[in-house]
Short mmCIF file of C-alpha atoms and ligand atoms in Angstrom, two decimals:
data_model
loop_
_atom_site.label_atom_id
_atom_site.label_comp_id
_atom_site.label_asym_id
_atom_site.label_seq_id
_atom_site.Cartn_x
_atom_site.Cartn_y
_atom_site.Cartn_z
CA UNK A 5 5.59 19.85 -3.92
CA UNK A 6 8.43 20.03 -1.28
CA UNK A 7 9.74 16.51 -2.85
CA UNK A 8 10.13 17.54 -5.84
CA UNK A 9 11.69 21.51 -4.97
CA UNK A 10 14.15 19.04 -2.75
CA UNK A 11 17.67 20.24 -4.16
CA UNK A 12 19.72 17.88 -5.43
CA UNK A 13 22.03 17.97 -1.83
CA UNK A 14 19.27 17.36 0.05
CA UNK A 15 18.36 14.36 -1.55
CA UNK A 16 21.47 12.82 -1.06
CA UNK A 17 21.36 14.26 2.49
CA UNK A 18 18.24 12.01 2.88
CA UNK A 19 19.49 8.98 1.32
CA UNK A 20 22.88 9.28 3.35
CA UNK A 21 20.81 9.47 6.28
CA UNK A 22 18.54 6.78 5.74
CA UNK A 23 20.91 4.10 4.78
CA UNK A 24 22.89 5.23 8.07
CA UNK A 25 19.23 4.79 10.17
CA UNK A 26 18.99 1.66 8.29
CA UNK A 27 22.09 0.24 9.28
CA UNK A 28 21.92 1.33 12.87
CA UNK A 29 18.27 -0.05 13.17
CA UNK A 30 19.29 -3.35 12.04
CA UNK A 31 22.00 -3.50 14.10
CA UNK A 32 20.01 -2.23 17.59
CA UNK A 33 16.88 -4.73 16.17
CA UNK A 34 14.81 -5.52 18.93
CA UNK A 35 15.32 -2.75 21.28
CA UNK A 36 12.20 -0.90 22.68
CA UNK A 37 13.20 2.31 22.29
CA UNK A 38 15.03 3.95 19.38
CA UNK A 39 17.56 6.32 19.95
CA UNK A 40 18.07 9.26 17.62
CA UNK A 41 19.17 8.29 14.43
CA UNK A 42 17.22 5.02 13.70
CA UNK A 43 14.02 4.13 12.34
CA UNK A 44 11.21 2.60 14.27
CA UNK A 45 7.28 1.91 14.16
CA UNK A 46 4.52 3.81 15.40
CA UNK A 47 0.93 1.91 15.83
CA UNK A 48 -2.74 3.59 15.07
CA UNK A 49 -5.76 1.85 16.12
CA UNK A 50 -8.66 0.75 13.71
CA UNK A 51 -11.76 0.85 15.72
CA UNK A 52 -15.26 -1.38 14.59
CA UNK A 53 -17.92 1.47 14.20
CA UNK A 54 -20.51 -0.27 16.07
CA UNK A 55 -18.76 -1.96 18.79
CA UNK A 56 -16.00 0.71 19.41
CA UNK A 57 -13.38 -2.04 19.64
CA UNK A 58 -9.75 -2.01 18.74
CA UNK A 59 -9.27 -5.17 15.97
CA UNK A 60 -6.59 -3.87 14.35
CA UNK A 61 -3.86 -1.59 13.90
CA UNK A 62 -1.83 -0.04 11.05
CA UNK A 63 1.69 0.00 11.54
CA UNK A 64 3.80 3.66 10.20
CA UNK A 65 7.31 3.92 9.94
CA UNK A 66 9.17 7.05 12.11
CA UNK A 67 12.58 8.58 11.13
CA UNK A 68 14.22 10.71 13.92
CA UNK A 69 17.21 12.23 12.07
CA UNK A 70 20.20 13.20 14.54
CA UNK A 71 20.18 16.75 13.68
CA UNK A 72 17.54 17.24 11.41
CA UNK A 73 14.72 15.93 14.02
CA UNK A 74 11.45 13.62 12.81
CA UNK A 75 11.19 13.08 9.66
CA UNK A 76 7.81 12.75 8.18
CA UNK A 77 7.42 9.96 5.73
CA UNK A 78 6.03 11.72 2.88
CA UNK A 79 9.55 13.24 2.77
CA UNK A 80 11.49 10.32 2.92
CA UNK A 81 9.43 6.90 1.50
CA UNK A 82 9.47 8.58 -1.91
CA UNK A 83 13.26 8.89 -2.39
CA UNK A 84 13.39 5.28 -0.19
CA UNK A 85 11.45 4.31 -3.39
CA UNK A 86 13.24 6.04 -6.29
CA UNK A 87 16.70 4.58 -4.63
CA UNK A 88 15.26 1.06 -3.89
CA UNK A 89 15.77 1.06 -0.38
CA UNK A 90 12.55 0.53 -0.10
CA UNK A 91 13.10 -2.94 -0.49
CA UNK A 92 15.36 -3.47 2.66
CA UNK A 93 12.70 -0.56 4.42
CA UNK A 94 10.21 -2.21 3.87
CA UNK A 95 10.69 -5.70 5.16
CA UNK A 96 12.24 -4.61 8.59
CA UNK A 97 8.95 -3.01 8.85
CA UNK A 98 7.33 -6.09 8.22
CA UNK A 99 9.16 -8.18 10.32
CA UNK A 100 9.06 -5.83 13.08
CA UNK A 101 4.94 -5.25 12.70
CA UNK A 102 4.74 -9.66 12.56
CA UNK A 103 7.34 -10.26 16.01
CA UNK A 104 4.92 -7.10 17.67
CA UNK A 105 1.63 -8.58 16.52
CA UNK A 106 3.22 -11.89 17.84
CA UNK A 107 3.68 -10.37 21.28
CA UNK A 108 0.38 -9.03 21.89
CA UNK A 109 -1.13 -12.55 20.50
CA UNK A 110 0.88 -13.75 23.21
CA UNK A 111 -0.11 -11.58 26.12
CA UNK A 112 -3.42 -13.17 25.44
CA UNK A 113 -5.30 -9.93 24.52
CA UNK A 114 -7.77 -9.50 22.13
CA UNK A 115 -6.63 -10.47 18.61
CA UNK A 116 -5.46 -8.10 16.39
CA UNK A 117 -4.74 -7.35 12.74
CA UNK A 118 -1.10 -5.62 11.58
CA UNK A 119 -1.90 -3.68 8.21
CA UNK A 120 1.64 -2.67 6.86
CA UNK A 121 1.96 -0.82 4.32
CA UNK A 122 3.36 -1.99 1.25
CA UNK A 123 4.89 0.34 -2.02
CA UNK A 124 4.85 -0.37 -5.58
CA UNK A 125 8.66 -0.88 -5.73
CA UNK A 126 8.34 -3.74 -2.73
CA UNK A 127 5.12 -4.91 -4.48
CA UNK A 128 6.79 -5.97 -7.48
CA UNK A 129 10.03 -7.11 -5.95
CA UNK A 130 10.29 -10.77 -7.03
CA UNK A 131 10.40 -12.48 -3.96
CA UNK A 132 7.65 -10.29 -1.91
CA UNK A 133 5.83 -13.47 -1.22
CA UNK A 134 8.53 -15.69 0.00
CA UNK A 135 9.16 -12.46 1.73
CA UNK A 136 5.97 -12.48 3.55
CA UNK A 137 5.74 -16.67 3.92
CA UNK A 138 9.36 -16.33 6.01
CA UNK A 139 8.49 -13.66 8.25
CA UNK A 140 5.24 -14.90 9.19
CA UNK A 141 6.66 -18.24 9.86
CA UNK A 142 9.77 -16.96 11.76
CA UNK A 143 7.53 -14.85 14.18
CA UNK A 144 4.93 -17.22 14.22
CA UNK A 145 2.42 -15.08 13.43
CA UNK A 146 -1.06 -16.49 12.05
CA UNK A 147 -1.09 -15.07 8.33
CA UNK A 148 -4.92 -13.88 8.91
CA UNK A 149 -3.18 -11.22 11.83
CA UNK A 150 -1.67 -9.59 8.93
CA UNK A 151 -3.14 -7.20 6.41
CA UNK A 152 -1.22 -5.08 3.33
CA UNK A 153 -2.26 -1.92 2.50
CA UNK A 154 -1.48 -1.27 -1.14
CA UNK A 155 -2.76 1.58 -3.30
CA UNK A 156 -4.57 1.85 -6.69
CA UNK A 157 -2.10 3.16 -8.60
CA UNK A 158 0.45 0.52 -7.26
CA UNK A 159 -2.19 -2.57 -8.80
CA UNK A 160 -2.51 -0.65 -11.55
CA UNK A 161 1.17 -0.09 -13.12
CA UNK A 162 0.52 -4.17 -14.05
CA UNK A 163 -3.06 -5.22 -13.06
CA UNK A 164 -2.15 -8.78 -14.53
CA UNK A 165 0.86 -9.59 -11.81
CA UNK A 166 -0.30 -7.35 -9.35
CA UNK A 167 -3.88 -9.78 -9.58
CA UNK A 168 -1.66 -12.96 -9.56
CA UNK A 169 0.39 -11.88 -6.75
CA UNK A 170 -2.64 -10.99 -4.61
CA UNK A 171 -4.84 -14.35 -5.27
CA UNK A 172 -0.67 -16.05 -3.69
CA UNK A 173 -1.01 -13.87 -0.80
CA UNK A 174 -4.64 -14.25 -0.18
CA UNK A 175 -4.20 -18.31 -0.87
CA UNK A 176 -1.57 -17.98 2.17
CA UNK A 177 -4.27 -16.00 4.43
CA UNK A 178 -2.80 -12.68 4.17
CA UNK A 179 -5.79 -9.82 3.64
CA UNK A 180 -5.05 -7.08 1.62
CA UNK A 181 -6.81 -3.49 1.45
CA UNK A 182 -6.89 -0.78 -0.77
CA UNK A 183 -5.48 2.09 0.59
CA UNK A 184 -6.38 5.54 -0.12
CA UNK A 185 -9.23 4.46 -2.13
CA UNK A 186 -10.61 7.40 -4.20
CA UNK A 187 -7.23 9.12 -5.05
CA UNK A 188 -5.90 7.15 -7.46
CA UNK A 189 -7.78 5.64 -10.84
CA UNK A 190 -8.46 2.41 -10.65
CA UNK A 191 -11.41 1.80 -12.86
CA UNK A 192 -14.40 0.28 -11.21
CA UNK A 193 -14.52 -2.87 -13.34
CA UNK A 194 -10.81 -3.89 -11.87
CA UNK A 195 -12.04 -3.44 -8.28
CA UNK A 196 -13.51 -7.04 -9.06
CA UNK A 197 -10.41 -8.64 -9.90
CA UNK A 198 -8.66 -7.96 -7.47
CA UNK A 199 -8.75 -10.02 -4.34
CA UNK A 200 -9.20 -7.77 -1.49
CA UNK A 201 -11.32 -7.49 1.55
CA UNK A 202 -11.06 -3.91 2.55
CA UNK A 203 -11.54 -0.14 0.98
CA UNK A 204 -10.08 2.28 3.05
CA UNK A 205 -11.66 5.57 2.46
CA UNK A 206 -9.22 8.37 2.18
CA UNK A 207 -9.12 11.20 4.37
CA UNK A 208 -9.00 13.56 2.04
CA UNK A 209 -12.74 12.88 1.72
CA UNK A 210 -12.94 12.31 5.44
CA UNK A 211 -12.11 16.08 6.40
CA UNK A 212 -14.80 17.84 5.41
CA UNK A 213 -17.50 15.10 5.56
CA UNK A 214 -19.70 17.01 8.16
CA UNK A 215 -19.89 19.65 5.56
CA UNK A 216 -19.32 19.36 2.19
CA UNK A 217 -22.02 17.33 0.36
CA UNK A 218 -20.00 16.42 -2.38
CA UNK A 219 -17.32 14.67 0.27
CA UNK A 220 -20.80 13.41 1.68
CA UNK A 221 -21.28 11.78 -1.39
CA UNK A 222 -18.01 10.20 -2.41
CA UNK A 223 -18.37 8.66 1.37
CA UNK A 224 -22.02 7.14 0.79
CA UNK A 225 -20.61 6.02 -2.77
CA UNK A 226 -17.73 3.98 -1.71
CA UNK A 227 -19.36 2.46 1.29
CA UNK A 228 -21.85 1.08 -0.95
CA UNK A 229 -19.62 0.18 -3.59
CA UNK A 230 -17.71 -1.94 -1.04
CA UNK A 231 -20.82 -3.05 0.52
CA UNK A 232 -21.97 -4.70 -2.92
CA UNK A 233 -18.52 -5.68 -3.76
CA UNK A 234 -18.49 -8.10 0.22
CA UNK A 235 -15.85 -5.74 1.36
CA UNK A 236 -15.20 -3.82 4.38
CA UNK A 237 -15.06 -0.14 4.46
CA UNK A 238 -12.89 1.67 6.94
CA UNK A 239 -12.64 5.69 7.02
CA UNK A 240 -9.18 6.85 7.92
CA UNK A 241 -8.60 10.36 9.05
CA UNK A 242 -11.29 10.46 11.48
CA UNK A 243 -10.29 13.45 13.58
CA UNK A 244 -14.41 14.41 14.75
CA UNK A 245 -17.53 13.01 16.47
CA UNK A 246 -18.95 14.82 13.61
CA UNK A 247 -17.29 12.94 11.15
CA UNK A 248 -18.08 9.20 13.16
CA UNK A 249 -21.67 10.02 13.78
CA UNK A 250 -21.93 10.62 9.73
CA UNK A 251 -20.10 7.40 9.05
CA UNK A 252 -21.52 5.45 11.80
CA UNK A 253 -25.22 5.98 10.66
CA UNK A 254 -24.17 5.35 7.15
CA UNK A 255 -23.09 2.07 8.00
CA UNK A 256 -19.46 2.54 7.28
CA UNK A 257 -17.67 -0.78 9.11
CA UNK A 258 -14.47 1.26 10.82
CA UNK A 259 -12.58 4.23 11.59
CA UNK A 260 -9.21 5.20 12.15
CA UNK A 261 -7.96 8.92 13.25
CA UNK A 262 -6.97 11.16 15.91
CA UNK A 263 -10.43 11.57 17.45
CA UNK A 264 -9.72 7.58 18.81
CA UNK A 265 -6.03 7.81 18.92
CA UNK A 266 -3.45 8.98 17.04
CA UNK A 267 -0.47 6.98 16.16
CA UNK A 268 1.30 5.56 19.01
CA UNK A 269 4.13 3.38 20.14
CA UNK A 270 4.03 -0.33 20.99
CA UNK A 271 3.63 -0.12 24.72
CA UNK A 272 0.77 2.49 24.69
CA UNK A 273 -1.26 0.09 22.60
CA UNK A 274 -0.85 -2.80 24.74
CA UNK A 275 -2.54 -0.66 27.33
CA UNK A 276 -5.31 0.29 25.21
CA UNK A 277 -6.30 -3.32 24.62
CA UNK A 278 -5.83 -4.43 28.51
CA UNK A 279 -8.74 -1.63 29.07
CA UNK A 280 -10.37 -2.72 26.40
CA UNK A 281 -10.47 -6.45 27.75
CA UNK A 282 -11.65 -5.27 31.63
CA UNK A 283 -14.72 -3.52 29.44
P1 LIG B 328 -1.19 6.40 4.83
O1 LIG B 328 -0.89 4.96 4.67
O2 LIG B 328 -2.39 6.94 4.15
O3 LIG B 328 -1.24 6.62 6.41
C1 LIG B 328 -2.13 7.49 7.05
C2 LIG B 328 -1.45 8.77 7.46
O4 LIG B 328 -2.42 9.61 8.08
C3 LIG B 328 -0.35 8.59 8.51
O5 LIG B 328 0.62 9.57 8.25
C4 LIG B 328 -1.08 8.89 9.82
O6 LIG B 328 -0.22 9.29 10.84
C5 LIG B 328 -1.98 10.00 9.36
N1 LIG B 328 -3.19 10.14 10.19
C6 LIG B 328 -3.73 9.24 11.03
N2 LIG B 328 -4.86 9.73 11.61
C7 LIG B 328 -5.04 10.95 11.09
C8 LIG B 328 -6.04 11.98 11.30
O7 LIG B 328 -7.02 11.82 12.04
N3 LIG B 328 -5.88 13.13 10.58
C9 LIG B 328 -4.84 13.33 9.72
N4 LIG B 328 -4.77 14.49 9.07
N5 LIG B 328 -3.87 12.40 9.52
C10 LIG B 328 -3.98 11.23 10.19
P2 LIG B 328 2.17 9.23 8.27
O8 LIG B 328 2.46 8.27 9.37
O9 LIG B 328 2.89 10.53 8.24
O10 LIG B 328 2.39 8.47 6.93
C11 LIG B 328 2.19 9.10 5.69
C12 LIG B 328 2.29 8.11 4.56
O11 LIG B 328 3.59 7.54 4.48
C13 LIG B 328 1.35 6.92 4.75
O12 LIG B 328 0.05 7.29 4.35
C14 LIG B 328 2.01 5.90 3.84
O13 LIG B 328 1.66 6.13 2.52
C15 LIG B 328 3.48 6.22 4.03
N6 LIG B 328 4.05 5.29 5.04
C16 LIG B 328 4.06 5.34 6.39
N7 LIG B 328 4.68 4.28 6.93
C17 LIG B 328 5.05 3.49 5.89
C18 LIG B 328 5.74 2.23 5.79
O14 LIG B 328 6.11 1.57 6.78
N8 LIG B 328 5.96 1.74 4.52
C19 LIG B 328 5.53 2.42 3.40
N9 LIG B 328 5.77 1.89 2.19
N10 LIG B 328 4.88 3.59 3.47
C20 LIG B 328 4.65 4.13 4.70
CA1 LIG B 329 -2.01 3.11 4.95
CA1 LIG B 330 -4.27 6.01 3.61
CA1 LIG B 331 -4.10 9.02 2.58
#
C-alpha cells in the first residue's frame, strides 16, 4: 500500500506537517474558513431510506498541506495514529463536530446526529470519556446528538475494556456504531456484547450491489443480522439509484454517499436542512 512504500522522509514530512496544521488550527479555532495549512471538517449527510430526510451527519477531517495540496486521510490518520497525535486530532475534531452540531440545534432546524469518528489509539486513551463528558457539556450539546463510529478491529484488540467503555458512553447517551462492518473480524457472538445501535455497511460491499450477487448477499445478511440484533443498518458509499432502490426494498434503514451528497462544509449543510424544513 502507498502507506507502507511511504519512505522514511516522507513520513516525517507528514508528521512535520501535521503537528504544524495542528498548531495553526488550534490557534485560528473557530474560524469558518481554513486557510491553507490547517485542518478542518467536512460534513456528509445520512439520509432515512424511507423518508429521504437528513438526521444525521458524519463528520471527516480535511488536511490542505501548503505545498503539497489536500491530503486524503487514509494517508495521514495512520501515521497520526502510529505517532499518537491522534490523541490531540482527534478531540479538536470532536469538539469542533459538538460546537457545529450545537449551532444548527440552535438555528432551530431539524435535529441532527454528529457521528465522529473515533481510532483505536483515542479509544483506549484513558480519559476518552471524561473527554467526551467535557466537550459535550462545554458546547452544550445533548449527548443523544452525538454518535462514535468505531471499527471492529478497534473493539476487538480488548473486547473486555472496549465493552466497559461503551456501556460508560452509552450510560451518558452517547450512540455508538460500528463502522465498516464486514471488513474486519469481529465474531458474531461479540456483536451482542457490545452496546451499539448502528451497523454501518461498508462500501466495499455497497459498489457493486446492483450486480454482484455475492455483494447482494453480504447486504441482505447484515441487514438482517442488525435487524434481529434491534440495530439500525445504514449503507455508506451509496453513489447509485441502483444501489438505493436495492437497499431501499430490502429494508435497509439509511444511506450515505455521493448519489445524496458528498461530503461538504458546514454552511452547505445548513442549507440542505432549511430546504429540507420548507418540504
Ligand atoms: P470512513 O469512516 O469509512 O469514511 C467514509 C469515507 O468514504 C470518507 O472518505 C468519505 O468521503 C468517503 N465516501 C463518502 N461517500 C462516498 C461514496 O459514495 N463513494 C465513495 N467511494 N466514497 C465515499 P474520507 O473522508 O477520505 O475518509 C477516509 C477514512 O479516514 C474514513 O473512512 C475514516 O476511517 C478516516 N477518517 C476521516 N476523518 C476522520 C477523523 O476525523 N478521525 C478519524 N479517526 N478518522 C477519520
Ligand atoms: Ca466512518
Ligand atoms: Ca466507513
Ligand atoms: Ca469504509
Amino acid at each position: 500500500t502507498r502507506e507502507m512504500n511511504a519512505s522514511v522522509e516522507e513520513k516525517l514530512m507528514l508528521l512535520e506537517g501535521m503537528r504544524k496544521a495542528f498548531d495553526s488550527t488550534q490557534a485560528a479555532s473557530g474560524i469558518a474558513h481554513a486557510p491553507a495549512g490547517h485542518f478542518f471538517l467536512m460534513y456528509q449527510p445520512k439520509v432515512d431510506l424511507r423518508t429521504g430526510r437528513i438526521f444525521g451527519v458524519e463528520a471527516l477531517i480535511r488536511w490542505r498541506h501548503p505545498e503539497h495540496g489536500m491530503v486524503p486521510p487514509p494517508r495521514f490518520i495512520g501515521l497520526a495514529e502510529e505517532s499518537g497525535l491522534i490523541v490531540a486530532i482527534g478531540e479538536w475534531v470532536l469538539r469542533t463536530a459538538c460546537r457545529q452540531a450545537r449551532l444548527w440545534a440552535d438555528a432551530g432546524l431539524d435535529p441532527l446526529t454528529v457521528s465522529v469518528n473515533v481510532s483505536a489509539r483515542q479509544f483506549e486513551e484513558k480519559h476518552l470519556v471524561e473527554r467526551i463528558a467535557v466537550a459535550l457539556r462545554d458546547t452544550g450539546l445533548p449527548p443523544c446528538a452525538l454518535e462514535l463510529e468505531v471499527t471492529e478491529s478497534l473493539l476487538m484488540r480488548d473486547m473486555q475494556q472496549a465493552v466497559e467503555r461503551m456501556r460508560e458512553l452509552k450510560a451518558m447517551g452517547v450512540s455508538l456504531s460500528i463502522d465498516d462492518f464486514g471488513t474486519g473480524y469481529s465474531s458474531l457472538s461479540a456483536l451482542k456484547s457490545f452496546p451499539i445501535s448502528t451497523l454501518k455497511i461498508d462500501k466495499s460491499f455497497v459498489r457493486d450491489l446492483a450486480h454482484s450477487l455475492d455483494d447482494q448477499a453480504i447486504a441482505l445478511a447484515v441487514i438482517s443480522l442488525g435487524h434481529r440484533l434491534n440495530l439500525r443498518v445504514i449503507a455508506e458509499g451509496v453513489e447509485t439509484g441502483e444501489q438505493r432502490e436495492f437497499l431501499a426494498a430490502n429494508e435497509c434503514d439509511e444511506m450515505q454517499g455521493y448519489l445524496f451528497s458528498p461530503p461538504v462544509p458546514a454552511e452547505r449543510i445548513t442549507e440542505m436542512l432549511q430546504a429540507q424544513a420548507r418540504r
